[in-house]
Amino acid sequence: MYVAVKGGEKAISHAHKLLAHKRRGDTQYPELSVEQIQQQMPLAIARVMSEGSLYDPALAALAIKQSAGDLLEAIFLLRAYRTTLSRFCHSCPLETSDMQVERRISAAYKDLPGGQVLGPTFDYTHRLLDFVLAAEQDHQVSIEKKTVEDTEYPRVLQMLEDEGLMRSEESSNQPVADITREPVDFPTNRAQRLQALARGDEGFLLALGYSTQRGYGRNHPFAGEIRIGFVEVWIEPEELDFAVPVGDIEVTECEMINQFVGSLTEPAQFTRGYGLAFGYNERKVMGMALVDRALRAKEYGEEITSPAQQEEFVMMHCDNVEAAGFVSHLKLPHYVDFQSELELIRKMRKPLQDKATQGDDNV
């Protein structure tokens, strides 16, 4: 805390008021409501929920409003609130194969069972400012809703696996450690890494994923399948011997197809990278899938040469809340530390200064 600053608690109180004034802006304009943020900023909501590790659009909207649009601060707020909640049950694994799909694409196949579902995406926009949106009026867009409940969307990677071209991955019945409650020891397992990546900073994961594509990790992926939609969450209470649904959540899932040349004991085959995040979060899960595959280098006997392949580097630096805290702490008073270094450097320079002075005297 800034208790060492002149004014102490009074100064801090005024800082809080100034922040509230900064957040509110000019009072001649209507205040932005939490409901407006929730309904009209779905991509910001998705990021805050995913990296905040709490699925609650209303709370994410409140955090965005309170943080004046600073998404990292909003993530921090949501995580802090999450720590106050009791844990009463674990959900069953999500069945994303049964997703109510809003968007589903594959860059590996043009024609695939179920078809390509473009859905809402920026991919085909011209990236030109739309000044119509600046007009003071309500912009309503009418869309034709189609019933797609009976459409089946078989997994692209499962098709490759059935053909023997994709390395199969069997689900484990082992308990999954919660990295928010249990300290992480290295080496980690994939479940721990995926948790860290799901909470990790989108920009950091994008940068690492991009580095693998540029040659720092020998990664040449194909977007096997990206799905966005709603899935049911089921829980199995202790007092019951069967699972019950508790609601639907929106998630984004990505499976990357990566090359693997095989070995003396295994035939050539593809491997996968995986990403899953809350809400409409396509860019995040793609970066996550790229880094997930890079972190499996040791598992496949690949040479580890790049940052994206080093689990300790990735997991210790991908958390934006922790990174922001460590960087922001530099704003706190460090008077004693700086004065000691200042005195030290003066002492180190004194012999040179004395020598220079003596030289001037001899002249």
CSV table of C-alpha atoms in Angstrom, one decimal:
chain,number,residue,atom,x,y,z
A,1,MET,CA,0.0,0.0,0.0
A,2,TYR,CA,1.0,3.6,-0.5
A,3,VAL,CA,0.9,4.3,3.3
A,4,ALA,CA,4.4,5.9,3.0
A,5,VAL,CA,3.0,8.6,0.6
A,6,LYS,CA,2.3,11.9,2.2
A,7,GLY,CA,-1.3,12.0,3.2
A,8,GLY,CA,-1.6,8.3,3.9
A,9,GLU,CA,-5.1,6.9,4.0
A,10,LYS,CA,-6.6,10.3,3.1
A,11,ALA,CA,-4.6,10.4,-0.2
A,12,ILE,CA,-5.7,6.8,-1.0
A,13,SER,CA,-9.3,7.7,-0.4
A,14,HIS,CA,-9.0,10.6,-2.8
A,15,ALA,CA,-7.4,8.4,-5.4
A,16,HIS,CA,-10.4,6.0,-5.2
A,17,LYS,CA,-12.7,9.0,-5.8
A,18,LEU,CA,-10.7,10.2,-8.7
A,19,LEU,CA,-10.8,6.7,-10.2
A,20,ALA,CA,-14.6,6.5,-9.8
A,21,HIS,CA,-14.8,9.9,-11.6
A,22,LYS,CA,-12.5,8.7,-14.3
A,23,ARG,CA,-14.6,5.6,-14.8
A,24,ARG,CA,-17.9,7.4,-14.9
A,25,GLY,CA,-16.7,10.1,-17.4
A,26,ASP,CA,-18.8,13.1,-18.4
A,27,THR,CA,-22.2,12.9,-16.5
A,28,GLN,CA,-24.1,14.5,-19.4
A,29,TYR,CA,-23.9,11.1,-21.1
A,30,PRO,CA,-25.9,8.1,-19.9
A,31,GLU,CA,-24.1,5.6,-17.6
A,32,LEU,CA,-23.1,2.3,-19.2
A,33,SER,CA,-25.1,-0.4,-17.6
A,34,VAL,CA,-23.8,-3.9,-16.7
A,35,GLU,CA,-26.5,-5.4,-18.8
A,36,GLN,CA,-25.4,-3.4,-21.8
A,37,ILE,CA,-21.8,-4.6,-21.4
A,38,GLN,CA,-23.0,-8.2,-21.0
A,39,GLN,CA,-25.1,-8.1,-24.1
A,40,GLN,CA,-23.0,-6.0,-26.4
A,41,MET,CA,-19.4,-6.9,-25.5
A,42,PRO,CA,-19.5,-10.7,-25.7
A,43,LEU,CA,-15.9,-11.1,-26.7
A,44,ALA,CA,-14.6,-9.1,-23.8
A,45,ILE,CA,-16.9,-11.0,-21.5
A,46,ALA,CA,-15.5,-14.3,-22.9
A,47,ARG,CA,-11.9,-13.3,-22.3
A,48,VAL,CA,-12.5,-12.1,-18.7
A,49,MET,CA,-14.5,-15.3,-17.8
A,50,SER,CA,-11.8,-17.6,-19.3
A,51,GLU,CA,-8.8,-16.0,-17.8
A,52,GLY,CA,-10.6,-15.2,-14.6
A,53,SER,CA,-11.6,-18.9,-14.3
A,54,LEU,CA,-15.2,-18.2,-13.6
A,55,TYR,CA,-18.2,-18.7,-15.9
A,56,ASP,CA,-20.6,-15.9,-15.1
A,57,PRO,CA,-21.3,-13.3,-17.8
A,58,ALA,CA,-23.0,-10.9,-15.4
A,59,LEU,CA,-20.1,-10.8,-13.0
A,60,ALA,CA,-17.7,-10.5,-15.9
A,61,ALA,CA,-19.7,-7.5,-17.1
A,62,LEU,CA,-19.6,-5.9,-13.7
A,63,ALA,CA,-15.8,-6.4,-13.5
A,64,ILE,CA,-15.4,-4.8,-16.9
A,65,LYS,CA,-17.4,-1.8,-15.8
A,66,GLN,CA,-15.6,-1.5,-12.4
A,67,SER,CA,-12.3,-1.7,-14.1
A,68,ALA,CA,-13.2,1.0,-16.6
A,69,GLY,CA,-12.6,-1.4,-19.5
A,70,ASP,CA,-9.2,-2.6,-18.4
A,71,LEU,CA,-9.7,-6.3,-19.1
A,72,LEU,CA,-6.6,-7.4,-17.1
A,73,GLU,CA,-7.9,-5.6,-14.0
A,74,ALA,CA,-11.4,-7.1,-14.6
A,75,ILE,CA,-9.8,-10.6,-14.7
A,76,PHE,CA,-8.1,-9.8,-11.4
A,77,LEU,CA,-11.4,-8.8,-9.9
A,78,LEU,CA,-13.1,-11.9,-11.1
A,79,ARG,CA,-10.4,-14.2,-9.8
A,80,ALA,CA,-10.4,-12.4,-6.4
A,81,TYR,CA,-14.2,-12.9,-6.2
A,82,ARG,CA,-13.8,-16.6,-7.2
A,83,THR,CA,-11.6,-17.3,-4.2
A,84,THR,CA,-14.6,-16.4,-1.9
A,85,LEU,CA,-16.8,-19.1,-3.4
A,86,SER,CA,-17.2,-22.5,-1.9
A,87,ARG,CA,-16.5,-25.6,-3.9
A,88,PHE,CA,-19.3,-28.1,-3.5
A,89,CYS,CA,-19.0,-30.3,-6.6
A,90,HIS,CA,-16.9,-31.2,-9.6
A,91,SER,CA,-18.6,-31.3,-13.0
A,92,CYS,CA,-18.4,-34.3,-15.3
A,93,PRO,CA,-16.2,-34.0,-18.4
A,94,LEU,CA,-17.8,-31.8,-21.0
A,95,GLU,CA,-19.2,-33.7,-24.1
A,96,THR,CA,-18.3,-31.2,-26.7
A,97,SER,CA,-19.3,-33.7,-29.4
A,98,ASP,CA,-22.9,-32.9,-28.4
A,99,MET,CA,-22.3,-29.1,-28.7
A,100,GLN,CA,-25.2,-26.9,-30.0
A,101,VAL,CA,-22.9,-25.5,-32.7
A,102,GLU,CA,-23.0,-21.8,-33.7
A,103,ARG,CA,-19.7,-21.9,-35.6
A,104,ARG,CA,-17.8,-24.9,-36.8
A,105,ILE,CA,-15.0,-24.8,-39.4
A,106,SER,CA,-12.1,-26.9,-40.6
A,107,ALA,CA,-9.1,-25.7,-42.6
A,108,ALA,CA,-8.1,-29.3,-43.3
A,109,TYR,CA,-11.2,-30.4,-45.3
A,110,LYS,CA,-13.3,-28.3,-47.7
A,111,ASP,CA,-16.2,-30.8,-47.6
A,112,LEU,CA,-16.9,-32.6,-44.3
A,113,PRO,CA,-19.9,-34.3,-42.7
A,114,GLY,CA,-22.1,-31.6,-41.2
A,115,GLY,CA,-20.5,-28.9,-43.4
A,116,GLN,CA,-18.7,-25.7,-42.6
A,117,VAL,CA,-20.7,-23.4,-40.4
A,118,LEU,CA,-19.2,-19.9,-40.6
A,119,GLY,CA,-21.3,-18.4,-37.9
A,120,PRO,CA,-20.4,-15.0,-36.4
A,121,THR,CA,-16.8,-14.1,-37.4
A,122,PHE,CA,-14.5,-11.2,-38.3
A,123,ASP,CA,-12.8,-13.4,-40.8
A,124,TYR,CA,-14.6,-12.0,-43.9
A,125,THR,CA,-15.0,-8.4,-42.8
A,126,HIS,CA,-13.0,-5.7,-44.6
A,127,ARG,CA,-11.5,-4.1,-41.4
A,128,LEU,CA,-12.9,-0.7,-42.4
A,129,LEU,CA,-14.4,1.6,-39.7
A,130,ASP,CA,-18.2,1.4,-39.9
A,131,PHE,CA,-19.2,5.0,-39.2
A,132,VAL,CA,-22.9,4.0,-39.3
A,133,LEU,CA,-22.3,2.5,-35.8
A,134,ALA,CA,-21.3,6.0,-34.6
A,135,ALA,CA,-24.8,7.3,-35.3
A,136,GLU,CA,-27.0,7.9,-32.3
A,137,GLN,CA,-29.5,5.2,-33.0
A,138,ASP,CA,-30.3,1.6,-32.2
A,139,HIS,CA,-28.8,-0.8,-34.8
A,140,GLN,CA,-31.0,-3.9,-35.1
A,141,VAL,CA,-29.9,-6.7,-37.4
A,142,SER,CA,-32.5,-9.3,-38.5
A,143,ILE,CA,-31.2,-12.8,-39.1
A,144,GLU,CA,-32.9,-15.9,-40.4
A,145,LYS,CA,-32.7,-18.6,-37.7
A,146,LYS,CA,-32.4,-22.1,-38.9
A,147,THR,CA,-33.0,-25.2,-37.0
A,148,VAL,CA,-29.9,-27.3,-36.8
A,149,GLU,CA,-30.6,-29.4,-33.8
A,150,ASP,CA,-30.6,-32.6,-35.8
A,151,THR,CA,-27.4,-31.9,-37.7
A,152,GLU,CA,-24.5,-34.1,-36.7
A,153,TYR,CA,-20.9,-32.8,-36.6
A,154,PRO,CA,-18.5,-35.7,-36.4
A,155,ARG,CA,-15.1,-34.7,-35.2
A,156,VAL,CA,-12.5,-34.2,-37.9
A,157,LEU,CA,-9.7,-35.6,-35.8
A,158,GLN,CA,-11.7,-38.7,-35.0
A,159,MET,CA,-12.1,-39.3,-38.7
A,160,LEU,CA,-8.3,-39.3,-39.0
A,161,GLU,CA,-7.9,-41.5,-35.9
A,162,ASP,CA,-10.4,-44.0,-37.3
A,163,GLU,CA,-8.1,-44.3,-40.3
A,164,GLY,CA,-5.1,-44.8,-38.2
A,165,LEU,CA,-3.5,-41.5,-39.2
A,166,MET,CA,-3.9,-39.6,-35.9
A,167,ARG,CA,-2.2,-40.6,-32.7
A,168,SER,CA,-5.0,-41.8,-30.4
A,169,GLU,CA,-5.4,-40.4,-26.9
A,170,GLU,CA,-7.3,-42.3,-24.3
A,171,SER,CA,-9.0,-40.6,-21.5
A,172,SER,CA,-7.6,-41.1,-18.0
A,173,ASN,CA,-9.6,-41.8,-14.9
A,174,GLN,CA,-6.9,-40.3,-12.7
A,175,PRO,CA,-8.0,-37.4,-10.6
A,176,VAL,CA,-7.1,-34.0,-12.1
A,177,ALA,CA,-5.1,-31.7,-9.9
A,178,ASP,CA,-6.5,-28.2,-9.4
A,179,ILE,CA,-3.7,-25.7,-10.0
A,180,THR,CA,-5.6,-23.0,-8.2
A,181,ARG,CA,-5.5,-25.0,-5.0
A,182,GLU,CA,-2.4,-27.2,-5.3
A,183,PRO,CA,1.1,-26.0,-5.9
A,184,VAL,CA,2.5,-26.9,-9.3
A,185,ASP,CA,5.7,-29.0,-9.3
A,186,PHE,CA,7.8,-29.6,-12.3
A,187,PRO,CA,7.7,-31.7,-14.4
A,188,THR,CA,3.9,-31.2,-14.9
A,189,ASN,CA,1.3,-33.3,-16.6
A,190,ARG,CA,-0.9,-32.3,-19.5
A,191,ALA,CA,-3.9,-31.6,-17.4
A,192,GLN,CA,-2.0,-29.1,-15.3
A,193,ARG,CA,-0.6,-27.4,-18.4
A,194,LEU,CA,-4.0,-27.1,-20.1
A,195,GLN,CA,-5.4,-25.5,-16.9
A,196,ALA,CA,-2.6,-23.0,-17.0
A,197,LEU,CA,-3.0,-22.3,-20.7
A,198,ALA,CA,-6.8,-21.8,-20.3
A,199,ARG,CA,-6.1,-19.1,-17.6
A,200,GLY,CA,-3.1,-17.8,-19.5
A,201,ASP,CA,-2.9,-14.4,-21.2
A,202,GLU,CA,-4.3,-14.4,-24.7
A,203,GLY,CA,-1.5,-12.2,-26.1
A,204,PHE,CA,1.2,-14.2,-24.5
A,205,LEU,CA,-0.1,-17.5,-25.9
A,206,LEU,CA,-0.6,-15.9,-29.3
A,207,ALA,CA,3.1,-14.7,-29.3
A,208,LEU,CA,4.3,-18.2,-28.2
A,209,GLY,CA,2.1,-19.9,-30.8
A,210,TYR,CA,3.3,-17.5,-33.5
A,211,SER,CA,6.9,-18.3,-32.5
A,212,THR,CA,6.3,-22.0,-33.2
A,213,GLN,CA,5.0,-21.2,-36.7
A,214,ARG,CA,8.1,-19.1,-37.4
A,215,GLY,CA,10.4,-22.1,-36.7
A,216,TYR,CA,10.9,-21.9,-33.0
A,217,GLY,CA,9.5,-25.3,-32.2
A,218,ARG,CA,9.2,-27.1,-35.6
A,219,ASN,CA,5.5,-26.7,-35.7
A,220,HIS,CA,3.5,-26.7,-38.9
A,221,PRO,CA,-0.1,-27.0,-37.9
A,222,PHE,CA,-3.5,-27.2,-39.6
A,223,ALA,CA,-6.7,-26.1,-37.9
A,224,GLY,CA,-8.4,-29.4,-37.9
A,225,GLU,CA,-11.5,-28.2,-36.3
A,226,ILE,CA,-12.8,-25.1,-34.4
A,227,ARG,CA,-16.2,-25.3,-32.7
A,228,ILE,CA,-18.1,-22.6,-30.9
A,229,GLY,CA,-21.4,-23.3,-29.2
A,230,PHE,CA,-23.2,-24.3,-26.0
A,231,VAL,CA,-22.6,-27.5,-24.1
A,232,GLU,CA,-24.5,-29.0,-21.1
A,233,VAL,CA,-22.7,-29.2,-17.8
A,234,TRP,CA,-23.5,-32.2,-15.7
A,235,ILE,CA,-22.6,-33.0,-12.1
A,236,GLU,CA,-22.9,-36.1,-10.0
A,237,PRO,CA,-23.8,-35.2,-6.4
A,238,GLU,CA,-22.5,-37.6,-3.7
A,239,GLU,CA,-26.0,-38.4,-2.5
A,240,LEU,CA,-27.0,-39.6,-6.0
A,241,ASP,CA,-25.7,-42.4,-8.1
A,242,PHE,CA,-26.3,-40.7,-11.4
A,243,ALA,CA,-25.5,-37.4,-13.1
A,244,VAL,CA,-27.8,-34.4,-13.5
A,245,PRO,CA,-27.6,-31.4,-15.8
A,246,VAL,CA,-27.1,-28.0,-14.2
A,247,GLY,CA,-27.2,-25.7,-17.3
A,248,ASP,CA,-25.5,-24.8,-20.5
A,249,ILE,CA,-22.3,-22.8,-21.0
A,250,GLU,CA,-20.8,-21.3,-24.2
A,251,VAL,CA,-17.3,-22.6,-25.0
A,252,THR,CA,-14.9,-22.5,-27.9
A,253,GLU,CA,-12.9,-25.6,-28.8
A,254,CYS,CA,-9.9,-26.0,-31.1
A,255,GLU,CA,-8.1,-29.1,-32.3
A,256,MET,CA,-4.9,-28.5,-34.3
A,257,ILE,CA,-3.4,-31.2,-36.5
A,258,ASN,CA,0.4,-31.4,-36.3
A,259,GLN,CA,2.9,-33.5,-38.1
A,260,PHE,CA,4.8,-36.3,-36.4
A,261,VAL,CA,7.2,-38.3,-38.5
A,262,GLY,CA,7.0,-41.4,-36.3
A,263,SER,CA,9.8,-43.6,-35.0
A,264,LEU,CA,11.3,-47.1,-35.2
A,265,THR,CA,8.4,-48.4,-33.2
A,266,GLU,CA,5.6,-46.2,-34.4
A,267,PRO,CA,4.4,-45.4,-37.9
A,268,ALA,CA,4.2,-41.9,-39.3
A,269,GLN,CA,1.1,-40.2,-38.0
A,270,PHE,CA,-0.4,-36.8,-37.0
A,271,THR,CA,-0.6,-35.5,-33.5
A,272,ARG,CA,-2.9,-32.9,-32.0
A,273,GLY,CA,-2.8,-29.7,-30.0
A,274,TYR,CA,-5.9,-28.8,-27.9
A,275,GLY,CA,-7.5,-25.6,-26.7
A,276,LEU,CA,-10.8,-24.9,-24.8
A,277,ALA,CA,-12.0,-21.7,-23.3
A,278,PHE,CA,-15.2,-20.1,-22.0
A,279,GLY,CA,-17.4,-18.0,-24.4
A,280,TYR,CA,-16.6,-16.9,-28.0
A,281,ASN,CA,-12.8,-17.1,-27.6
A,282,GLU,CA,-11.4,-18.4,-30.9
A,283,ARG,CA,-8.1,-16.6,-31.0
A,284,LYS,CA,-7.3,-17.7,-27.5
A,285,VAL,CA,-8.0,-21.4,-28.1
A,286,MET,CA,-5.9,-21.4,-31.3
A,287,GLY,CA,-2.9,-20.0,-29.5
A,288,MET,CA,-3.6,-22.5,-26.6
A,289,ALA,CA,-3.6,-25.4,-29.0
A,290,LEU,CA,-0.4,-24.4,-30.6
A,291,VAL,CA,1.4,-24.1,-27.3
A,292,ASP,CA,-0.2,-27.3,-26.0
A,293,ARG,CA,1.4,-29.2,-28.8
A,294,ALA,CA,4.7,-27.5,-28.4
A,295,LEU,CA,4.8,-28.4,-24.8
A,296,ARG,CA,4.5,-32.1,-25.7
A,297,ALA,CA,7.9,-32.1,-27.4
A,298,LYS,CA,9.4,-34.3,-24.7
A,299,GLU,CA,6.5,-36.8,-24.9
A,300,TYR,CA,7.3,-37.3,-28.6
A,301,GLY,CA,11.1,-37.4,-28.2
A,302,GLU,CA,11.6,-34.1,-29.9
A,303,GLU,CA,14.5,-31.7,-29.3
A,304,ILE,CA,13.5,-28.9,-26.9
A,305,THR,CA,15.1,-25.7,-28.3
A,306,SER,CA,12.4,-23.0,-28.0
A,307,PRO,CA,10.6,-21.1,-25.2
A,308,ALA,CA,7.2,-22.5,-26.3
A,309,GLN,CA,8.5,-26.0,-25.7
A,310,GLN,CA,9.7,-25.3,-22.1
A,311,GLU,CA,6.9,-26.0,-19.6
A,312,GLU,CA,8.5,-24.1,-16.8
A,313,PHE,CA,9.0,-21.0,-18.9
A,314,VAL,CA,5.4,-21.1,-20.3
A,315,MET,CA,3.6,-21.9,-17.0
A,316,MET,CA,5.5,-19.4,-14.9
A,317,HIS,CA,5.0,-16.5,-17.3
A,318,CYS,CA,1.6,-17.1,-19.0
A,319,ASP,CA,-0.5,-15.8,-16.0
A,320,ASN,CA,-1.3,-12.2,-16.7
A,321,VAL,CA,-2.5,-11.5,-13.2
A,322,GLU,CA,0.7,-12.7,-11.6
A,323,ALA,CA,2.8,-10.9,-14.3
A,324,ALA,CA,0.9,-7.6,-13.8
A,325,GLY,CA,1.3,-7.9,-10.0
A,326,PHE,CA,5.0,-8.4,-10.2
A,327,VAL,CA,5.5,-5.6,-12.7
A,328,SER,CA,3.1,-3.2,-11.0
A,329,HIS,CA,4.8,-3.7,-7.6
A,330,LEU,CA,7.6,-1.5,-9.0
A,331,LYS,CA,5.2,1.4,-8.5
A,332,LEU,CA,5.3,0.8,-4.7
A,333,PRO,CA,7.8,2.7,-2.6
A,334,HIS,CA,11.3,1.4,-2.9
A,335,TYR,CA,13.0,4.3,-1.3
A,336,VAL,CA,15.4,2.4,1.0
A,337,ASP,CA,16.4,0.0,-1.7
A,338,PHE,CA,17.1,2.8,-4.2
A,339,GLN,CA,19.0,4.9,-1.6
A,340,SER,CA,21.3,2.0,-0.8
A,341,GLU,CA,22.1,1.4,-4.5
A,342,LEU,CA,22.5,5.1,-5.0
A,343,GLU,CA,25.0,5.2,-2.2
A,344,LEU,CA,26.8,2.1,-3.5
A,345,ILE,CA,27.2,3.5,-7.0
A,346,ARG,CA,28.6,6.8,-5.6
A,347,LYS,CA,31.2,4.8,-3.6
A,348,MET,CA,32.1,2.8,-6.7
A,349,ARG,CA,32.6,6.0,-8.7
A,350,LYS,CA,34.5,7.9,-6.0
A,351,PRO,CA,38.0,6.3,-6.8
A,352,LEU,CA,37.7,7.3,-10.4
A,353,GLN,CA,36.6,10.8,-9.5
A,354,ASP,CA,39.5,11.1,-7.0
A,355,LYS,CA,41.9,9.9,-9.7
A,356,ALA,CA,40.6,12.4,-12.2
A,357,THR,CA,40.9,15.2,-9.6
A,358,GLN,CA,44.5,14.2,-8.8
A,359,GLY,CA,45.3,14.3,-12.5
A,360,ASP,CA,44.0,17.8,-12.9
A,361,ASP,CA,46.1,18.9,-9.9
A,362,ASN,CA,49.3,17.4,-11.5
A,363,VAL,CA,48.6,19.3,-14.7
